[in-house]
mmCIF file of C-alpha atoms (C1' of nucleotides) in Angstrom:
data_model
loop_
_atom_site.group_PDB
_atom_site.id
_atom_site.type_symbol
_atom_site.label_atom_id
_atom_site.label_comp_id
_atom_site.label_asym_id
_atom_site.label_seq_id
_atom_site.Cartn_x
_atom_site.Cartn_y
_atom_site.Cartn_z
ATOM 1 C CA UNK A 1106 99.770 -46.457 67.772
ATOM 2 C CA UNK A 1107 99.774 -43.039 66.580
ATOM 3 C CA UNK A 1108 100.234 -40.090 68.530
ATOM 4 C CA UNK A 1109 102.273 -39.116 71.269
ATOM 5 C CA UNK A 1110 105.825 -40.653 71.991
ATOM 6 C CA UNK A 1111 105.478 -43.573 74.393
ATOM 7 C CA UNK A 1112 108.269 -42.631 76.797
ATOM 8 C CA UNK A 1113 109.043 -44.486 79.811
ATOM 9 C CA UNK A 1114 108.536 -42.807 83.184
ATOM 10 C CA UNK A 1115 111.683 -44.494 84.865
ATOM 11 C CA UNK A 1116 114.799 -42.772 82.853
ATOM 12 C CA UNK A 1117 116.936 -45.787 81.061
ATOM 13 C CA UNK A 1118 120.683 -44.508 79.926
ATOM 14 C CA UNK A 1119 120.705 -47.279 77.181
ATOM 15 C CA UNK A 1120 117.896 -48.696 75.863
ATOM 16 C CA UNK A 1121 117.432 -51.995 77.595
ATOM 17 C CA UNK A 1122 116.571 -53.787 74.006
ATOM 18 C CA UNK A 1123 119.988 -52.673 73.457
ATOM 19 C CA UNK A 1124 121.562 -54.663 76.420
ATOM 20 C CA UNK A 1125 118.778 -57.873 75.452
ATOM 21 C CA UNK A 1126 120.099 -57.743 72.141
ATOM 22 C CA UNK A 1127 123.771 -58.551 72.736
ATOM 23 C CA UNK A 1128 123.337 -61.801 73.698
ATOM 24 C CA UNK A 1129 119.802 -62.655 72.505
ATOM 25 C CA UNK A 1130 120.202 -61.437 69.327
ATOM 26 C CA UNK A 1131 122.410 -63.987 67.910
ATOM 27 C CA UNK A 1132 121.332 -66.326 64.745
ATOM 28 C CA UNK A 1133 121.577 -69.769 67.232
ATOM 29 C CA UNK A 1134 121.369 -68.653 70.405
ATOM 30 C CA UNK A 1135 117.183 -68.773 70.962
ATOM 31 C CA UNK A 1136 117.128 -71.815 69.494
ATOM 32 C CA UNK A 1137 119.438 -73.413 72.071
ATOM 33 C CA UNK A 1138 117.765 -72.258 74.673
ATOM 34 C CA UNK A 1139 114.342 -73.518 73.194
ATOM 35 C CA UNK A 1140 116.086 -76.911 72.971
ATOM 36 C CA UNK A 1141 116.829 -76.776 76.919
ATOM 37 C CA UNK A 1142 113.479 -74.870 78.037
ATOM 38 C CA UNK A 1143 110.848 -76.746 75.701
ATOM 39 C CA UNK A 1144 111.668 -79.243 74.110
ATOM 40 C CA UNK A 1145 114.300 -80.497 77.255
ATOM 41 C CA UNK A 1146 116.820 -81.672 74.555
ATOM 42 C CA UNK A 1147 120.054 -81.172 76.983
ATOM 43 C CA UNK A 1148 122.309 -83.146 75.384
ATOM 44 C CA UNK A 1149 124.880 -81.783 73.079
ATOM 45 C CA UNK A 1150 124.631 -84.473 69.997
ATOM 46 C CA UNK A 1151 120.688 -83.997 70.800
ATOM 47 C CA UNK A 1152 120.713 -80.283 70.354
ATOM 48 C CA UNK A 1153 122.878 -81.040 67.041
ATOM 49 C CA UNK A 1154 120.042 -83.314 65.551
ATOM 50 C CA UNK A 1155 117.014 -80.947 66.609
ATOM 51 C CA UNK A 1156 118.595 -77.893 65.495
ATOM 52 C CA UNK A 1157 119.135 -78.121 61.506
ATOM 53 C CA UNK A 1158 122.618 -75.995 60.650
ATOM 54 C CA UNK A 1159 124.040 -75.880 64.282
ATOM 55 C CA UNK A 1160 127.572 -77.026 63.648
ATOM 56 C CA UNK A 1161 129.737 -78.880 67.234
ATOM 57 C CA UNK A 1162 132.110 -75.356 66.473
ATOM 58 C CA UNK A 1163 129.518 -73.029 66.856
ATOM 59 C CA UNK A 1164 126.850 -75.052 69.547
ATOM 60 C CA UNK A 1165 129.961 -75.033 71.722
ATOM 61 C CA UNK A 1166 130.618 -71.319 71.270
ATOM 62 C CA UNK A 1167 127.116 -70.652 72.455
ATOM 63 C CA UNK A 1168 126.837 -72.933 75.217
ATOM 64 C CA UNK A 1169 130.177 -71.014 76.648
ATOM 65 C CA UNK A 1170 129.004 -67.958 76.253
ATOM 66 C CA UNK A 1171 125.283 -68.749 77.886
ATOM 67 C CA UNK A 1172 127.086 -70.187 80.707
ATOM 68 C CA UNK A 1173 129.531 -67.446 81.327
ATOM 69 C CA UNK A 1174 126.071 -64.948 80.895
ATOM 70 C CA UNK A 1175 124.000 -67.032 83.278
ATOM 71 C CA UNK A 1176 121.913 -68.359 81.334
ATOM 72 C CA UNK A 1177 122.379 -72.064 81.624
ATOM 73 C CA UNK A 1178 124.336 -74.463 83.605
ATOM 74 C CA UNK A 1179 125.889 -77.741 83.039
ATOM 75 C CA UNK A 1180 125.259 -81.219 84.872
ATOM 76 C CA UNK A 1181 128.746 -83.324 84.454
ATOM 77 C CA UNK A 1182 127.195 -86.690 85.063
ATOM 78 C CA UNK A 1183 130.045 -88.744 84.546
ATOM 79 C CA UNK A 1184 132.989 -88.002 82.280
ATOM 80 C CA UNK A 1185 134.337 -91.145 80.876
ATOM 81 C CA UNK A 1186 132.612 -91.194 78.689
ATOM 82 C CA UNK A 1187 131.645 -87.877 78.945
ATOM 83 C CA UNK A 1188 127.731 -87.103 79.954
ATOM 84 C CA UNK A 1189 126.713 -83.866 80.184
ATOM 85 C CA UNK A 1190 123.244 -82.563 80.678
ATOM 86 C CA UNK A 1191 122.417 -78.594 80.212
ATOM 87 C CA UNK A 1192 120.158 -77.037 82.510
ATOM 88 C CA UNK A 1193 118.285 -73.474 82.447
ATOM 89 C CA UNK A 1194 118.936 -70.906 85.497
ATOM 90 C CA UNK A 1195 116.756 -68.457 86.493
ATOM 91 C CA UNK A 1196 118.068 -65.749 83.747
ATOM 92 C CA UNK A 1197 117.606 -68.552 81.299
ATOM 93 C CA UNK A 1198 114.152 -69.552 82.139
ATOM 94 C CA UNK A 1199 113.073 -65.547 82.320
ATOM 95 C CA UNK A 1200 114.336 -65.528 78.519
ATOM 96 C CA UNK A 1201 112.184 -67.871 77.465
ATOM 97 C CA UNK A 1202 109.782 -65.523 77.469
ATOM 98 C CA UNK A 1203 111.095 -63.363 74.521
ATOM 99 C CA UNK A 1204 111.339 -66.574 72.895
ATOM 100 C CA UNK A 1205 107.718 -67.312 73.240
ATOM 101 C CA UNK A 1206 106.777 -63.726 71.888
ATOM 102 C CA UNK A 1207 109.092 -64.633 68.745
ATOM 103 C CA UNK A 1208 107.032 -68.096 68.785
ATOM 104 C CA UNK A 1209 103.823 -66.233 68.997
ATOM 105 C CA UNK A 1210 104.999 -63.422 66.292
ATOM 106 C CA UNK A 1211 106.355 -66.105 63.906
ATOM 107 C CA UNK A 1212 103.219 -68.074 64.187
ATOM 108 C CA UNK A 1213 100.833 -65.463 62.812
ATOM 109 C CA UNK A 1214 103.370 -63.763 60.122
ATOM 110 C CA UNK A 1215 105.355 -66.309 58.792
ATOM 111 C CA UNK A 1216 102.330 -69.728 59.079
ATOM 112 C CA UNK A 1217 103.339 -70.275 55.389
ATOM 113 C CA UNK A 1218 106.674 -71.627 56.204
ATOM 114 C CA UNK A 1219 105.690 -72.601 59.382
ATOM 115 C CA UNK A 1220 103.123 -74.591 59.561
ATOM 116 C CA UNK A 1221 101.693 -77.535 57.112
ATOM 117 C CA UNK A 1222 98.284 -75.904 56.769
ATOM 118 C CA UNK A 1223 99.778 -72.690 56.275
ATOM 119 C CA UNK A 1224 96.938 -70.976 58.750
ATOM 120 C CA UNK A 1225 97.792 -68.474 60.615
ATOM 121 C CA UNK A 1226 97.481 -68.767 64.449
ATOM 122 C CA UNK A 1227 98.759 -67.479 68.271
ATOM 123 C CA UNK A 1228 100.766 -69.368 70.663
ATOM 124 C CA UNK A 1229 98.093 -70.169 72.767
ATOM 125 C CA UNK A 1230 97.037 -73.043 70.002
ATOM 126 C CA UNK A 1231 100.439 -74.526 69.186
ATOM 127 C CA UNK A 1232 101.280 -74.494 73.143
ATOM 128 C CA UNK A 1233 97.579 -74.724 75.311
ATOM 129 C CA UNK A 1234 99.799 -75.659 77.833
ATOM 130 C CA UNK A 1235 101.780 -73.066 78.860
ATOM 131 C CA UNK A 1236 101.467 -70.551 81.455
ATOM 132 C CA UNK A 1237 101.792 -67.896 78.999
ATOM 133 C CA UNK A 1238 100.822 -64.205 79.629
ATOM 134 C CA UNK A 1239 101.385 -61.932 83.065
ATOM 135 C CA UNK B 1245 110.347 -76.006 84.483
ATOM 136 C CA UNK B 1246 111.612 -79.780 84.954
ATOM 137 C CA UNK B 1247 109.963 -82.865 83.293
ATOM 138 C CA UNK B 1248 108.149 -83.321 80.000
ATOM 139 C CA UNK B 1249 109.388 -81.678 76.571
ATOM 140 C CA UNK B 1250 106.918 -78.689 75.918
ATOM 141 C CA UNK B 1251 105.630 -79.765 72.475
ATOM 142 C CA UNK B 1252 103.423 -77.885 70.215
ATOM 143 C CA UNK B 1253 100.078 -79.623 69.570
ATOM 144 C CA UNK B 1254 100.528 -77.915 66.258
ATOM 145 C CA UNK B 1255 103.441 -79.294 64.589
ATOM 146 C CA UNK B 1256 105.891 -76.920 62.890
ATOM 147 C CA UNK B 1257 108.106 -77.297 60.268
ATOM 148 C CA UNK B 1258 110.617 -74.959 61.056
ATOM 149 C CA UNK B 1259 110.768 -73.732 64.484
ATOM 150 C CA UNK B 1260 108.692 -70.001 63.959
ATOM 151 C CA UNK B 1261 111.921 -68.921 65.969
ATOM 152 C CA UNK B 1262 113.866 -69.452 62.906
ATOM 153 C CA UNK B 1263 111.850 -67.462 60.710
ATOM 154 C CA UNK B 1264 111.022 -64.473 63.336
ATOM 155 C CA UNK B 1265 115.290 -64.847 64.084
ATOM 156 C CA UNK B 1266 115.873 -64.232 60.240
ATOM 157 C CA UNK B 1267 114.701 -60.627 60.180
ATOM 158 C CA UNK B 1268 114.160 -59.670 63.827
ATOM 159 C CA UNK B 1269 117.333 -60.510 65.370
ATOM 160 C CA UNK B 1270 119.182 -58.097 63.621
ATOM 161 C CA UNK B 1271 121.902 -55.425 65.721
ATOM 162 C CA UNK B 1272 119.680 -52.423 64.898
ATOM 163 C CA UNK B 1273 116.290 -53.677 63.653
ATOM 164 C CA UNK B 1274 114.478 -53.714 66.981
ATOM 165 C CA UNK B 1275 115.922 -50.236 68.115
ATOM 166 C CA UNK B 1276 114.526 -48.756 64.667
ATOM 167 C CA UNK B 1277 111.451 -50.277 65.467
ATOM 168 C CA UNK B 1278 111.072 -48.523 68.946
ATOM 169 C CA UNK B 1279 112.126 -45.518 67.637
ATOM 170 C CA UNK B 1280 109.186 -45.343 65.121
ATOM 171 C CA UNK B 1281 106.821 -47.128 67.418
ATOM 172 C CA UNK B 1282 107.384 -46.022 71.226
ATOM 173 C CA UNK B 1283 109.844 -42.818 70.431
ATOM 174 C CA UNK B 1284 107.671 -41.700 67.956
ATOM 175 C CA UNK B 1285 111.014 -40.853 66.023
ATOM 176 C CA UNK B 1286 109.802 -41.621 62.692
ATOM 177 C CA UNK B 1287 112.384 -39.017 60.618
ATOM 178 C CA UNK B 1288 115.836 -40.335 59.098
ATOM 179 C CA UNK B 1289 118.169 -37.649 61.007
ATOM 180 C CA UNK B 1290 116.378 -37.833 63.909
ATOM 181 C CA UNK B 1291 116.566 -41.556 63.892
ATOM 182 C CA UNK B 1292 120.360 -41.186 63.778
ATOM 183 C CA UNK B 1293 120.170 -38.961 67.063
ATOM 184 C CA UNK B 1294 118.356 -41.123 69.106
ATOM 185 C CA UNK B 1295 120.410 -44.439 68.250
ATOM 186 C CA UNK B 1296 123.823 -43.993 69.195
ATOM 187 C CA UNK B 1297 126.407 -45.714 66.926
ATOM 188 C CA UNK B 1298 123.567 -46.542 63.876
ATOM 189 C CA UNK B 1299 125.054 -44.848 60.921
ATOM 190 C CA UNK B 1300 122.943 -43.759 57.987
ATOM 191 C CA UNK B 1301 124.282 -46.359 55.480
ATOM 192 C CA UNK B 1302 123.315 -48.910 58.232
ATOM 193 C CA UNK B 1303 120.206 -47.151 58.775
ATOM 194 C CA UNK B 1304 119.576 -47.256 54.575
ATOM 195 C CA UNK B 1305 119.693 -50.817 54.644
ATOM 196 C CA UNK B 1306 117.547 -52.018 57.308
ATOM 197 C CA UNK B 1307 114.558 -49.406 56.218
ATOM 198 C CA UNK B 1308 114.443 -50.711 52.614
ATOM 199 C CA UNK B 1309 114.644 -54.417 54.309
ATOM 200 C CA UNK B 1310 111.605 -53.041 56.607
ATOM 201 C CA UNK B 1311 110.102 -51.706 54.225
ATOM 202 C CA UNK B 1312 110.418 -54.632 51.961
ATOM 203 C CA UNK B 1313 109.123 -57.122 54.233
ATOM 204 C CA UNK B 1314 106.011 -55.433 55.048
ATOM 205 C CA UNK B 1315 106.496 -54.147 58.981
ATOM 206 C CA UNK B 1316 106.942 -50.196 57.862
ATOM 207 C CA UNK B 1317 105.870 -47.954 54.927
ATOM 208 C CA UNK B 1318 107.359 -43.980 54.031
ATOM 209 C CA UNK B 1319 105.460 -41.379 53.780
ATOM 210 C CA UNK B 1320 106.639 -39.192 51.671
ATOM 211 C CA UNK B 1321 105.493 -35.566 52.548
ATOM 212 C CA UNK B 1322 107.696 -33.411 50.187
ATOM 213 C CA UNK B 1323 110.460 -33.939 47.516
ATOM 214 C CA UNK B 1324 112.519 -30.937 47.794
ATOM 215 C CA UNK B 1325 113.631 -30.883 50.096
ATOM 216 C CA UNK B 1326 112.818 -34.258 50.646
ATOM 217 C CA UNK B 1327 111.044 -34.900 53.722
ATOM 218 C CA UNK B 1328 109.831 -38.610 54.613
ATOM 219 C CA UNK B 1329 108.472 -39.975 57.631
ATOM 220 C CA UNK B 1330 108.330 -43.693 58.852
ATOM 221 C CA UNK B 1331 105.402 -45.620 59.782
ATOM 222 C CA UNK B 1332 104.666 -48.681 61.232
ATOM 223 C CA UNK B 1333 102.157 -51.044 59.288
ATOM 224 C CA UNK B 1334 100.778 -54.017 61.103
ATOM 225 C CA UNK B 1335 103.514 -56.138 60.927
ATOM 226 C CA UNK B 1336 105.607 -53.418 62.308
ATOM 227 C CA UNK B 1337 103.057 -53.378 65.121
ATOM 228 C CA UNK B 1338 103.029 -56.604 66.408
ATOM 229 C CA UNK B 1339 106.860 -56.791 66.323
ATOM 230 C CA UNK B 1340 106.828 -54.353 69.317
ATOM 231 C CA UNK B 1341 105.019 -57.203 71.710
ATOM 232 C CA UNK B 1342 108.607 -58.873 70.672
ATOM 233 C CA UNK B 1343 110.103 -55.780 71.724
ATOM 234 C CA UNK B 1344 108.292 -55.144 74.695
ATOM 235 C CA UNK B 1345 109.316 -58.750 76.074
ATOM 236 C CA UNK B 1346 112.968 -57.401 75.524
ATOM 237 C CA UNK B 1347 112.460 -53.986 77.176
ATOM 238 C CA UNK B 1348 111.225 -56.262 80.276
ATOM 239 C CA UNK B 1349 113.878 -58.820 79.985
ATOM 240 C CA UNK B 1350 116.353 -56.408 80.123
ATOM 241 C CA UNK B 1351 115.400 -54.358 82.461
ATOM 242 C CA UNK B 1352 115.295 -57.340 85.107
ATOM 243 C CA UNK B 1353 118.247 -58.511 84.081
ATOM 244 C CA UNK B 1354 120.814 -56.196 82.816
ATOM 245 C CA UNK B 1355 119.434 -53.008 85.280
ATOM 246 C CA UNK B 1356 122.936 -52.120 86.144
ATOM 247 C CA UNK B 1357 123.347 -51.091 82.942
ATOM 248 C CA UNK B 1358 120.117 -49.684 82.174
ATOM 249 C CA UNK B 1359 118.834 -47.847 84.841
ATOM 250 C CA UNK B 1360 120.808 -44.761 86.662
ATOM 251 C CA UNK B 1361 119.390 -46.021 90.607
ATOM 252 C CA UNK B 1362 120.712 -49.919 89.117
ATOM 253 C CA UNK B 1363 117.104 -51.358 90.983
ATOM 254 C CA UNK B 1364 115.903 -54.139 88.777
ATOM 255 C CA UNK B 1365 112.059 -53.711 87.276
ATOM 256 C CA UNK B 1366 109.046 -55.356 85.117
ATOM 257 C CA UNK B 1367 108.175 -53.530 82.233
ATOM 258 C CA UNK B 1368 105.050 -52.362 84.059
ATOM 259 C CA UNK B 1369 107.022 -49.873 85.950
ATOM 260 C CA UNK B 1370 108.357 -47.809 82.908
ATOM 261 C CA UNK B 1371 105.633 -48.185 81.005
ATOM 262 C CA UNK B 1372 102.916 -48.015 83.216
ATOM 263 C CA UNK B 1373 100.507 -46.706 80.389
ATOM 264 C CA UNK B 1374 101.163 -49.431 77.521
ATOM 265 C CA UNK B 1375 98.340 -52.225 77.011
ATOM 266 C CA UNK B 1376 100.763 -54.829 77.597
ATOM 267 C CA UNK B 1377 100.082 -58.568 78.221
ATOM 268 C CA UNK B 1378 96.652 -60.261 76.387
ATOM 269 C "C1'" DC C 1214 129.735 -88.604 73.550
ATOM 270 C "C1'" DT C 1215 131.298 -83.888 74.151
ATOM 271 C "C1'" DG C 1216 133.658 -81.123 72.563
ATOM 272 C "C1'" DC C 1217 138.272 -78.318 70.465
ATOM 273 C "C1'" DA C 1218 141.555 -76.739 66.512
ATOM 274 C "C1'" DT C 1219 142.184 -74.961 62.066
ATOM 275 C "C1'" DC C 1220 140.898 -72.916 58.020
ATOM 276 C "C1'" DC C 1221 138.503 -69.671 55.353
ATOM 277 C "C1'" DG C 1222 134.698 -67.475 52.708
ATOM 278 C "C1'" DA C 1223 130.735 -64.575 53.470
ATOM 279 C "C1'" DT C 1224 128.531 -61.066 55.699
ATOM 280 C "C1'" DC C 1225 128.068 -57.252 58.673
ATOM 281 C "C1'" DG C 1226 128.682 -52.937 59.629
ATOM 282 C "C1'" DG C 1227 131.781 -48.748 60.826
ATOM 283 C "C1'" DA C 1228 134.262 -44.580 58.532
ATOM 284 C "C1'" DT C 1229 134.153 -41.299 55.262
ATOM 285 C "C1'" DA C 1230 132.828 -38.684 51.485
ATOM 286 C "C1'" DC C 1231 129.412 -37.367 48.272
ATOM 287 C "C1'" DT C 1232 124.514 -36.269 45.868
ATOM 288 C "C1'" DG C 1233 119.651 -34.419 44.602
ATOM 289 C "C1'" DC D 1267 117.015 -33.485 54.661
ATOM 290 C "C1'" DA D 1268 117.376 -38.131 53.215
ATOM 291 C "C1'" DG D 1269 119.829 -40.803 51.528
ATOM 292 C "C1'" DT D 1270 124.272 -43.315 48.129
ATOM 293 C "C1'" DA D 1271 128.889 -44.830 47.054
ATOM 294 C "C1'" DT D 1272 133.164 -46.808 48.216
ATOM 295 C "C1'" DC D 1273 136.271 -48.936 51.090
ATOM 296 C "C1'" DC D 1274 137.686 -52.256 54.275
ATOM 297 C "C1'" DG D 1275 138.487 -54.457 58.830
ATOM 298 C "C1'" DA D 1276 136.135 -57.409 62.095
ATOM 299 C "C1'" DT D 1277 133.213 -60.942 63.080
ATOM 300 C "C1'" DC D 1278 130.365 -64.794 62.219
ATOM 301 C "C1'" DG D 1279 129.867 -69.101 61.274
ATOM 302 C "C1'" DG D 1280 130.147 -73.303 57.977
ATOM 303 C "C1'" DA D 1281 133.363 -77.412 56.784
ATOM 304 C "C1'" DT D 1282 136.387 -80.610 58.264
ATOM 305 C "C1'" DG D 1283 139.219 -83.185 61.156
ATOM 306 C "C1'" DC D 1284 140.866 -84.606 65.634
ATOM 307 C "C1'" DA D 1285 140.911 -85.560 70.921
ATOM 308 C "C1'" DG D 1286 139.805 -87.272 75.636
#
DNA sequence: CTGCATCCGATCGGATACTG
DNA sequence: CAGTATCCGATCGGATGCAG
């Protein structure tokens, strides 16, 4: 892309990766919401055993602050004992696609550690399946 | 998108979240990459004056970690003065579809902030000239 | 099961001053 | 101009244990 700057035509006072980047930009916090909006792990112990690392302390912190950001919203299903099921909103569900363009991006750059065969390849292989694209 | 997990027919070993997360998800590692990609800001002062709050020990850092892991590469044009300028490689390159997905995330969803009229917006709109989608 | 409380080390990154 | 060096407070998040 060399050349001339690529500026946008509608004026933005911060950058709006700036904004993104608060929230999305934390070490768990994709990963969570992959949990809910692909693999539909809801569950809080669930999310615990599918994400290797994510401590109760910090999985809690998240889901707060994803809730309080409108990202996701909780289904009390009974409380004694508790049953709780987590549920992408809209906001939530739009996120997912940044999370599929670090899917797709992590897919062809880092296949070594990511896949068995080690061979580089696009999202549209690992998920045929999804309407991905605009 | 209720119902059935969204599996990869590829398996994974690590989510490619995780690895993408490890270097992309950094505070000031996607702004650095706009600036040199769609700013066309690709000198260290001027880098400084376009990203409000990076300082140049900050900025230090996550150019030699760029650099290091393959997404840009210096030119160096002269050594005395010194005067360097900042490239993307391919790497570098495809990190800005990552980029671009937060640029349109955010500019739905945090247009308040980003935009002086507030109106939420696809990425389309300020960007009408980028190839964007596949 | 779904969390919360406490503790604490590691890292991040802002402020400031300095160098070739 | 393009960085380095030093300092240090704030935050992040891992470990562990406990609660409803």
């Amino acid at each position: 892309l060399p050349g001339q700057p690529i500026l946008p035509s509608v004026p933005f006072k911060p950058c709006p990766t700036r904004t993104s980047l608060e929230v999305l930009s934390n070490k768990w916090t994709m990963l969570i919401l992959r949990d809910i909006g692909f693999l539909k792990v809801d569950r809080f112990k669930q999310m615990l055993g599918v994400t290797p690392g994510l401590t109760s302390r910090v999985l809690t912190l998240k889901l707060r602050e994803l809730e309080s950001d409108g990202y996701i919203r909780p289904l009390e299903l009974q409380s004694n004992p508790p049953l709780v099921r987590w549920g992408l909103i809209k906001k939530g569900e739009d996120a997912l696609r940044v999370l599929m363009s670090l899917i797709d991006f992590g897919s062809k750059w880092y296949s070594e550690e990511v896949f068995e065969d080690k061979r580089s390849r696009s999202v549209m292989e690992p998920f045929p399946s999804l309407p991905y694209g605009r």
